Short mmCIF file of C-alpha atoms and ligand atoms in Angstrom, two decimals:
data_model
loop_
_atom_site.label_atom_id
_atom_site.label_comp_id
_atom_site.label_asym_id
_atom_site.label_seq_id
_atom_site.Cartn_x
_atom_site.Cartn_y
_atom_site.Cartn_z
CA UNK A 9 -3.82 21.60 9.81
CA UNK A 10 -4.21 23.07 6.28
CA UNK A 11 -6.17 21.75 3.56
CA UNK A 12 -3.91 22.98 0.33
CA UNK A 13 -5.02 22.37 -3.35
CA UNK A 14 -2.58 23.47 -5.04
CA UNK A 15 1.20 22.07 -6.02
CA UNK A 16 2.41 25.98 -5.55
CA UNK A 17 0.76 25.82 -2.16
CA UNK A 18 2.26 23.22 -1.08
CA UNK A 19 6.03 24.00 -2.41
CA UNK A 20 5.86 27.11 -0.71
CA UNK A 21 4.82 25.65 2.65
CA UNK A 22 7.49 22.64 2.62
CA UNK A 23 9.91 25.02 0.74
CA UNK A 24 8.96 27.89 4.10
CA UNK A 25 9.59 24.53 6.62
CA UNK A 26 13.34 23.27 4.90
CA UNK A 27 14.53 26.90 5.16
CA UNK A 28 14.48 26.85 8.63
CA UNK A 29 15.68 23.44 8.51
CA UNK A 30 12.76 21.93 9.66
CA UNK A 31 12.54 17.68 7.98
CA UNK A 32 9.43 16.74 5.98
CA UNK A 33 7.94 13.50 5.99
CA UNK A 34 5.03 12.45 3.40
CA UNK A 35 2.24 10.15 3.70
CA UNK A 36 0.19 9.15 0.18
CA UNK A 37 -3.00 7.96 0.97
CA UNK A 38 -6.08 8.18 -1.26
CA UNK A 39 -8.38 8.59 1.66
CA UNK A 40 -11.23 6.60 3.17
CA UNK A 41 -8.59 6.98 6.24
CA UNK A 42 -8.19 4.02 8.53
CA UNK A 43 -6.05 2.58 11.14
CA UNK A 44 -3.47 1.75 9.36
CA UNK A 45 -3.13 5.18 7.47
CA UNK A 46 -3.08 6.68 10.63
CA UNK A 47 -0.53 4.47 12.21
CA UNK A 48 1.48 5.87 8.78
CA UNK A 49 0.78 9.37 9.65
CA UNK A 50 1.83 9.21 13.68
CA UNK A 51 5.22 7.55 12.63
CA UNK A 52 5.26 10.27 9.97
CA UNK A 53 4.57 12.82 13.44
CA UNK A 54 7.57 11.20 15.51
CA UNK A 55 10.19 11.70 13.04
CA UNK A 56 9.70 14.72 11.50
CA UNK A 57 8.33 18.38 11.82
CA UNK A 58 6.25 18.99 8.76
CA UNK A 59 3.84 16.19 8.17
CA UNK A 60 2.22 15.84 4.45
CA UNK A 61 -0.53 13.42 3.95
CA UNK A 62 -1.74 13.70 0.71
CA UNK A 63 -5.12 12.39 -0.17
CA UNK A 64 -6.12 11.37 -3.95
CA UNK A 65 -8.06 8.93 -5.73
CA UNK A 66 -5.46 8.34 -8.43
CA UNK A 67 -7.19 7.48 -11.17
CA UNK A 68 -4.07 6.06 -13.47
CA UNK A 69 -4.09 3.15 -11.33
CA UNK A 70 -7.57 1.66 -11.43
CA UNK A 71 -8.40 -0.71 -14.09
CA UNK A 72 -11.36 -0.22 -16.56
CA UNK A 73 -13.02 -2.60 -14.30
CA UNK A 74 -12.38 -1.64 -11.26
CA UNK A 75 -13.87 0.28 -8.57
CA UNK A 76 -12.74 4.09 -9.26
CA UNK A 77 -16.72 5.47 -9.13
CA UNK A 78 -17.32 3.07 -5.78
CA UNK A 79 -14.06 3.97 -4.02
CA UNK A 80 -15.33 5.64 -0.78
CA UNK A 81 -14.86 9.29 -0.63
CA UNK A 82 -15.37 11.29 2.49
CA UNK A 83 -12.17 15.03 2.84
CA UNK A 84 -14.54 16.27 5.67
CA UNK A 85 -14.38 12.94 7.74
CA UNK A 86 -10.41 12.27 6.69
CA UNK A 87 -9.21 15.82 7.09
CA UNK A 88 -10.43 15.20 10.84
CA UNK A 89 -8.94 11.82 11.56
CA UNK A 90 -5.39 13.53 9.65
CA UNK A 91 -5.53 16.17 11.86
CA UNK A 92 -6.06 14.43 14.99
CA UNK A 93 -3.03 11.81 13.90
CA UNK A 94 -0.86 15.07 13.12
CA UNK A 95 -0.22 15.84 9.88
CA UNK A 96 0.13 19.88 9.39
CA UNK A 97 -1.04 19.82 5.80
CA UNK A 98 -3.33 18.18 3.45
CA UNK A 99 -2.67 18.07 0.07
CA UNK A 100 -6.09 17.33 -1.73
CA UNK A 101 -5.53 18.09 -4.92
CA UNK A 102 -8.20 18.14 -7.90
CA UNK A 103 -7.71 15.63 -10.15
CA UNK A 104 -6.75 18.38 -13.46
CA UNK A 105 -4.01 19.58 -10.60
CA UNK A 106 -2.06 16.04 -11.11
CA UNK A 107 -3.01 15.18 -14.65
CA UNK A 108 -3.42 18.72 -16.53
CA UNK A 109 -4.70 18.62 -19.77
CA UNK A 110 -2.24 16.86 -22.01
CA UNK A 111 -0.07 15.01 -19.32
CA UNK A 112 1.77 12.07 -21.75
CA UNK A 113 4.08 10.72 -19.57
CA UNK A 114 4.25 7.38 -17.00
CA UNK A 115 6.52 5.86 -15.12
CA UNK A 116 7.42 2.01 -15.67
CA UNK A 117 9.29 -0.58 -13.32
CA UNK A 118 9.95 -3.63 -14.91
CA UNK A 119 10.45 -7.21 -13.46
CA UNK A 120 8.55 -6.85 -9.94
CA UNK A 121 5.48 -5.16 -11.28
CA UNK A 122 4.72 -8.71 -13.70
CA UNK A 123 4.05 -10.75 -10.91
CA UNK A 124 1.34 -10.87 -8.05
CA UNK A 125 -0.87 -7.96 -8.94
CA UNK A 126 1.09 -6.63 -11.68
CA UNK A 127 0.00 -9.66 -13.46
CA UNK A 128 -3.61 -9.97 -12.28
CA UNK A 129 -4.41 -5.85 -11.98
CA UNK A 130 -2.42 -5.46 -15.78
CA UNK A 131 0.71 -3.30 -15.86
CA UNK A 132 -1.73 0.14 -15.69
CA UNK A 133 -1.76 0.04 -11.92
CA UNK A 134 1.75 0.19 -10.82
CA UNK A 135 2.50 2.54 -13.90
CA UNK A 136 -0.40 4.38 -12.61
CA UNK A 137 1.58 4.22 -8.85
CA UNK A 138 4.87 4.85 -9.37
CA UNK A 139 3.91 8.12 -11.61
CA UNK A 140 1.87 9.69 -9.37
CA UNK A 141 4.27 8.91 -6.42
CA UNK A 142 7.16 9.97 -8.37
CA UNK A 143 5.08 13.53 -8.90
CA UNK A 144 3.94 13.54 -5.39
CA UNK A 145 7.89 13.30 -4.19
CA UNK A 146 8.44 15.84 -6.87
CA UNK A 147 6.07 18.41 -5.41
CA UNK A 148 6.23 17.40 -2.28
CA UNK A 149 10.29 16.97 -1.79
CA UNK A 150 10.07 14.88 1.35
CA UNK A 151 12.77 14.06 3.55
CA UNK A 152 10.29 10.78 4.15
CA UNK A 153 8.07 8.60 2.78
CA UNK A 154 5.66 6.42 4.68
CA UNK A 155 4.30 3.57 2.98
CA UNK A 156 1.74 0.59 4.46
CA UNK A 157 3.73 -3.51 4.37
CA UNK A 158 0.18 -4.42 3.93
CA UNK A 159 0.93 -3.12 0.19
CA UNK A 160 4.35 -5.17 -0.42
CA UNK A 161 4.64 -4.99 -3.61
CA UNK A 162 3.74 -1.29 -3.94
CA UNK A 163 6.86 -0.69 -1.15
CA UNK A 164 9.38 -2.77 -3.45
CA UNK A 165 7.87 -1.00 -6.89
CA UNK A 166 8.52 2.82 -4.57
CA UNK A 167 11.87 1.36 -3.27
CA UNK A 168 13.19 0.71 -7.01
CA UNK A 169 11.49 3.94 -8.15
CA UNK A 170 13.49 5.52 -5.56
CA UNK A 171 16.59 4.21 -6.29
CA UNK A 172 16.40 3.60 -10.21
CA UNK A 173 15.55 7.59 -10.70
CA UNK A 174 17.87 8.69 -7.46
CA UNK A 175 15.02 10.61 -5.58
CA UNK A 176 16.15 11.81 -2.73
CA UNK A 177 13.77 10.45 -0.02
CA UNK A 178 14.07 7.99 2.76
CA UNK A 179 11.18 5.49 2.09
CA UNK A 180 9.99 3.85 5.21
CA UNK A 181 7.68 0.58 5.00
CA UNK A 182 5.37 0.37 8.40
CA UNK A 183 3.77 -2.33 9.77
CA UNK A 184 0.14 -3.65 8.54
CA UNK A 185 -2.18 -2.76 10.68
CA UNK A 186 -5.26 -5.57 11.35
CA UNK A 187 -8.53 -5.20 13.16
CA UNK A 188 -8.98 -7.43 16.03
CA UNK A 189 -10.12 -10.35 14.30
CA UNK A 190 -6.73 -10.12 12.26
CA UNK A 191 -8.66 -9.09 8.84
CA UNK A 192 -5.87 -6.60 7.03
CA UNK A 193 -7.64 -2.59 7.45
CA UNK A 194 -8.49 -1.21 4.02
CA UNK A 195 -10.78 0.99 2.48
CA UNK A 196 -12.15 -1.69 0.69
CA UNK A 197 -13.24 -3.56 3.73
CA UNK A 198 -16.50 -0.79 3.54
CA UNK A 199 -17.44 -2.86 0.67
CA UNK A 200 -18.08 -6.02 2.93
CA UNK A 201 -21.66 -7.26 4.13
CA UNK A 202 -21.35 -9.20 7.14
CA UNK A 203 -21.37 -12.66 5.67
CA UNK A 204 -18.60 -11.53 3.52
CA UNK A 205 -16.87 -9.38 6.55
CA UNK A 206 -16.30 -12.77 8.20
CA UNK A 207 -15.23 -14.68 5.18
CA UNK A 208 -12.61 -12.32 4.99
CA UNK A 209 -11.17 -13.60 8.40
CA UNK A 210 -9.72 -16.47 6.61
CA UNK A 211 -7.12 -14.48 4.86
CA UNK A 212 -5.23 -13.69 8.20
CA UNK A 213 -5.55 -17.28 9.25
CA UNK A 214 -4.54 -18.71 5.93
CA UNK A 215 -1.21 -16.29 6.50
CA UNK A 216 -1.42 -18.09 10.43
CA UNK A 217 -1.77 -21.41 9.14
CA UNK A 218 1.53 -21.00 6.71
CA UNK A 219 3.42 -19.23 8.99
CA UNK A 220 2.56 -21.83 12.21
CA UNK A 221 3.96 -24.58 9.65
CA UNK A 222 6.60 -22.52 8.47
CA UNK A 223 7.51 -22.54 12.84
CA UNK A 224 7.17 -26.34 12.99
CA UNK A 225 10.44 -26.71 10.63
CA UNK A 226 8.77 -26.66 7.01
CA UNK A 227 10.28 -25.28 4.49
CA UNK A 228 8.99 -26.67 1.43
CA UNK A 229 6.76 -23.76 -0.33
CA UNK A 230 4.57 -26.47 -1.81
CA UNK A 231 3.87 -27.62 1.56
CA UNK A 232 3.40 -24.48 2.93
CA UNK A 233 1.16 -23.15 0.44
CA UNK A 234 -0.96 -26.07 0.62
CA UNK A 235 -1.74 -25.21 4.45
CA UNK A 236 -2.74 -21.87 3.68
CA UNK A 237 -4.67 -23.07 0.76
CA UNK A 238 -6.98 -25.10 2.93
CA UNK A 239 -7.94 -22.21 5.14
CA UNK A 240 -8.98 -20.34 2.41
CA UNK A 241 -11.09 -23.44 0.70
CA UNK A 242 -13.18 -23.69 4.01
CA UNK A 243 -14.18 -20.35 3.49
CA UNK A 244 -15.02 -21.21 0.31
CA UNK A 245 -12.46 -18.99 -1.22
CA UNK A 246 -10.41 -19.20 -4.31
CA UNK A 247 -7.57 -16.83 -4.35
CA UNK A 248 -6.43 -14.35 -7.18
CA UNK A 249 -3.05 -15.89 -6.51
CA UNK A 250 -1.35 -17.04 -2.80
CA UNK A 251 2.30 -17.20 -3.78
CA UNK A 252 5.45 -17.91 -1.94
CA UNK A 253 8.12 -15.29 -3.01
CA UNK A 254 11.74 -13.74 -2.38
CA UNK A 255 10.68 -10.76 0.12
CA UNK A 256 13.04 -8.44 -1.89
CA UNK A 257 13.02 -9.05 -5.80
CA UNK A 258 9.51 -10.95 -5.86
CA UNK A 259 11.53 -14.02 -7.85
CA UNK A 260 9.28 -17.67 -6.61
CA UNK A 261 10.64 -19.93 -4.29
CA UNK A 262 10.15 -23.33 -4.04
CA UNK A 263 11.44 -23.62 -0.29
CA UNK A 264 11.85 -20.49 2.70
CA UNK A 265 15.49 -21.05 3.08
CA UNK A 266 16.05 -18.06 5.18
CA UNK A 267 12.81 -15.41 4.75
CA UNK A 268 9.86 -15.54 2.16
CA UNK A 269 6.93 -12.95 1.46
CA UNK A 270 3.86 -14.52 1.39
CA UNK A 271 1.30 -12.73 -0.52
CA UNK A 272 -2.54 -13.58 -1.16
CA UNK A 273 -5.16 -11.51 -3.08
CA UNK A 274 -9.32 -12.93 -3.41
CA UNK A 275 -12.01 -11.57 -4.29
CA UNK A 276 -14.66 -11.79 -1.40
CA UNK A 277 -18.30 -10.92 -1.62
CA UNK A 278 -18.05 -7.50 -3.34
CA UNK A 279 -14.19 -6.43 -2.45
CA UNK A 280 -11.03 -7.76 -3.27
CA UNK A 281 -8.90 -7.94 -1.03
CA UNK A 282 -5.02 -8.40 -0.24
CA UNK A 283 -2.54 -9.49 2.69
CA UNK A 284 0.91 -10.95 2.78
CA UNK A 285 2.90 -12.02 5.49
CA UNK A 286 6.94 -12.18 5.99
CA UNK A 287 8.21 -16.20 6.72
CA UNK A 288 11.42 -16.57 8.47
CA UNK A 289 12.72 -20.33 8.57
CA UNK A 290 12.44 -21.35 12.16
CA UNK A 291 16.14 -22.73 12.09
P1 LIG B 327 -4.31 3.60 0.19
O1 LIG B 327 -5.09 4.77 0.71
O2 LIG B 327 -5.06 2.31 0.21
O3 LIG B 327 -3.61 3.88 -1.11
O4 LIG B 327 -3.15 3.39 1.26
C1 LIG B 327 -2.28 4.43 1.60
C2 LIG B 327 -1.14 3.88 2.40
O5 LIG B 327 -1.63 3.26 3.58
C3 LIG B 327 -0.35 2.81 1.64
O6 LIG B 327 1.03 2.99 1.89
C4 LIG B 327 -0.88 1.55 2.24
O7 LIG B 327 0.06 0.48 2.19
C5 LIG B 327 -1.10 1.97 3.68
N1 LIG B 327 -2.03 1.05 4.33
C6 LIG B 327 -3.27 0.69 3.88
N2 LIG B 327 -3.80 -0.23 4.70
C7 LIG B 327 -2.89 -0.45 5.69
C8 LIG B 327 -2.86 -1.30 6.85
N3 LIG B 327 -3.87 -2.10 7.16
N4 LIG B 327 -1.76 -1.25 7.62
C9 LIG B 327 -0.71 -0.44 7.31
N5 LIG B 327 -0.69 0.37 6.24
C10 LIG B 327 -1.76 0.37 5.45
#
């Protein structure tokens, strides 16, 4: 694998691979490498030949508040697990590389970036999202793009990017990966102590709880929120938001008539944290 810093290093390489006809695929990450990137990254492996992770803190999307100095940083530690998961190349760019002195410009999706964390985060992160993904498929060129369900939102907000500004890339939404005690992997997990590290446990089960109702023939989302809701108040956590919306253009629903995203985000002990789960009406 190659560690490449450079945009012109890294055209060259995937420009060198297309030539000979050879099909990119690209996974963003910003690092602190898990599971679930991973799982991203071998996917990545089985359909193409030139694997691209690239690995930046991208600091457009963080609020003023939020954790941009905490977020855990280790290349030596990620560039091994990449590696081992097979990507060929690792772009790990500086951060004057992506935003040179006088950048000016960001990327906007309207509509399903003003709910769920659009609304809680501010508009600044998926601005800060879909313009450095739009650059990163812009240097990049991928055949592929592998992005995490666990982020739903961020997969619609890429999907409309995609097709609003007609990139040419194939963006491919993998499953969330969960450690065995069901708690969504994240790089913000690292920010849990152990009380809060099993607090945490209730998101998953909140999701359960919704979607075991959801099996039993409910369909009504105040209902089924209400179940989930519950879970979370024994843990003695109040949610960010736990909505019930349209899997595909984030509008609410009052009832799962056929399939239904539900999303959650909470702050617990010192991270906060996200999950979502797809309903499908049992009938
Ligand atoms: P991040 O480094 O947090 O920006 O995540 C990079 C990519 O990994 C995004 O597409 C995420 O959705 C994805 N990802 C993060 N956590 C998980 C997970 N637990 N399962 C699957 N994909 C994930």
């Amino acid at each position: 694998m190659r560690i490449l810093r450079t945009k012109a290093e890294v055209r060259a390489a995937v420009h060198e691979a297309r030539s000979g006809g050879e099909a990119t695929g690209l996974v963003p990450t910003m690092g602190a490498l898990h599971e679930g990137h991973l799982s991203l990254i071998r996917r990545a492996r089985a359909d193409n030949d030139l694997v691209v992770v690239s690995l930046f803190v991208n600091p457009t999307q963080f609020g003023a508040n939020e954790d941009l100095g905490a977020y855990p940083r280790d290349e030596h530690r990620d560039a091994a697990l990449a590696e081992a998961a097979g990507a060929d190349i690792l772009f790990a760019p500086p951060v004057a590389e992506i935003y040179p002195d006088g950048f000016a410009t960001s990327i906007h999706v309207s509509g399903i970036t003003e709910v769920l964390c659009g609304a809680h985060r501010g508009p600044a992160h998926f601005d800060g999202v879909a313009t450095v993904v739009a650059k990163l498929f812009q240097i990049v060129a991928p055949d592929a793009a592998y992005f995490g369900q666990k982020d739903a939102q961020q997969v619609l907000v890429i999907r409309r990017l995609v097709r609003d500004l007609d990139i040419p890339v194939r963006v491919v939404a993998c499953p969330i990966v969960r450690e065995p005690d069901g708690l969504a992997m994240s790089s913000r997990n690292a920010y849990l102590n152990p009380a809060a590290r099993q607090q945490a446990t209730a998101l998953n089960r909140a999701l359960d709880a919704a979607e075991s109702a959801v099996a039993r023939g409910e369909t009504r989302a105040d209902a089924i929120l209400e179940r989930a809701r519950a879970v979370l108040a024994t843990a003695e956590i109040d949610p960010e938001y736990l909505e019930l919306r349209d899997p595909e253009d984030l509008r609410e629903l009052d009832a799962v008539e056929t399939t239904a995203l539900l999303a959650v985000a909470a702050q617990v002990g010192k991270a906060r944290l996200i999950d979502n789960r797809i309903l499908s009406a049992s009938r």
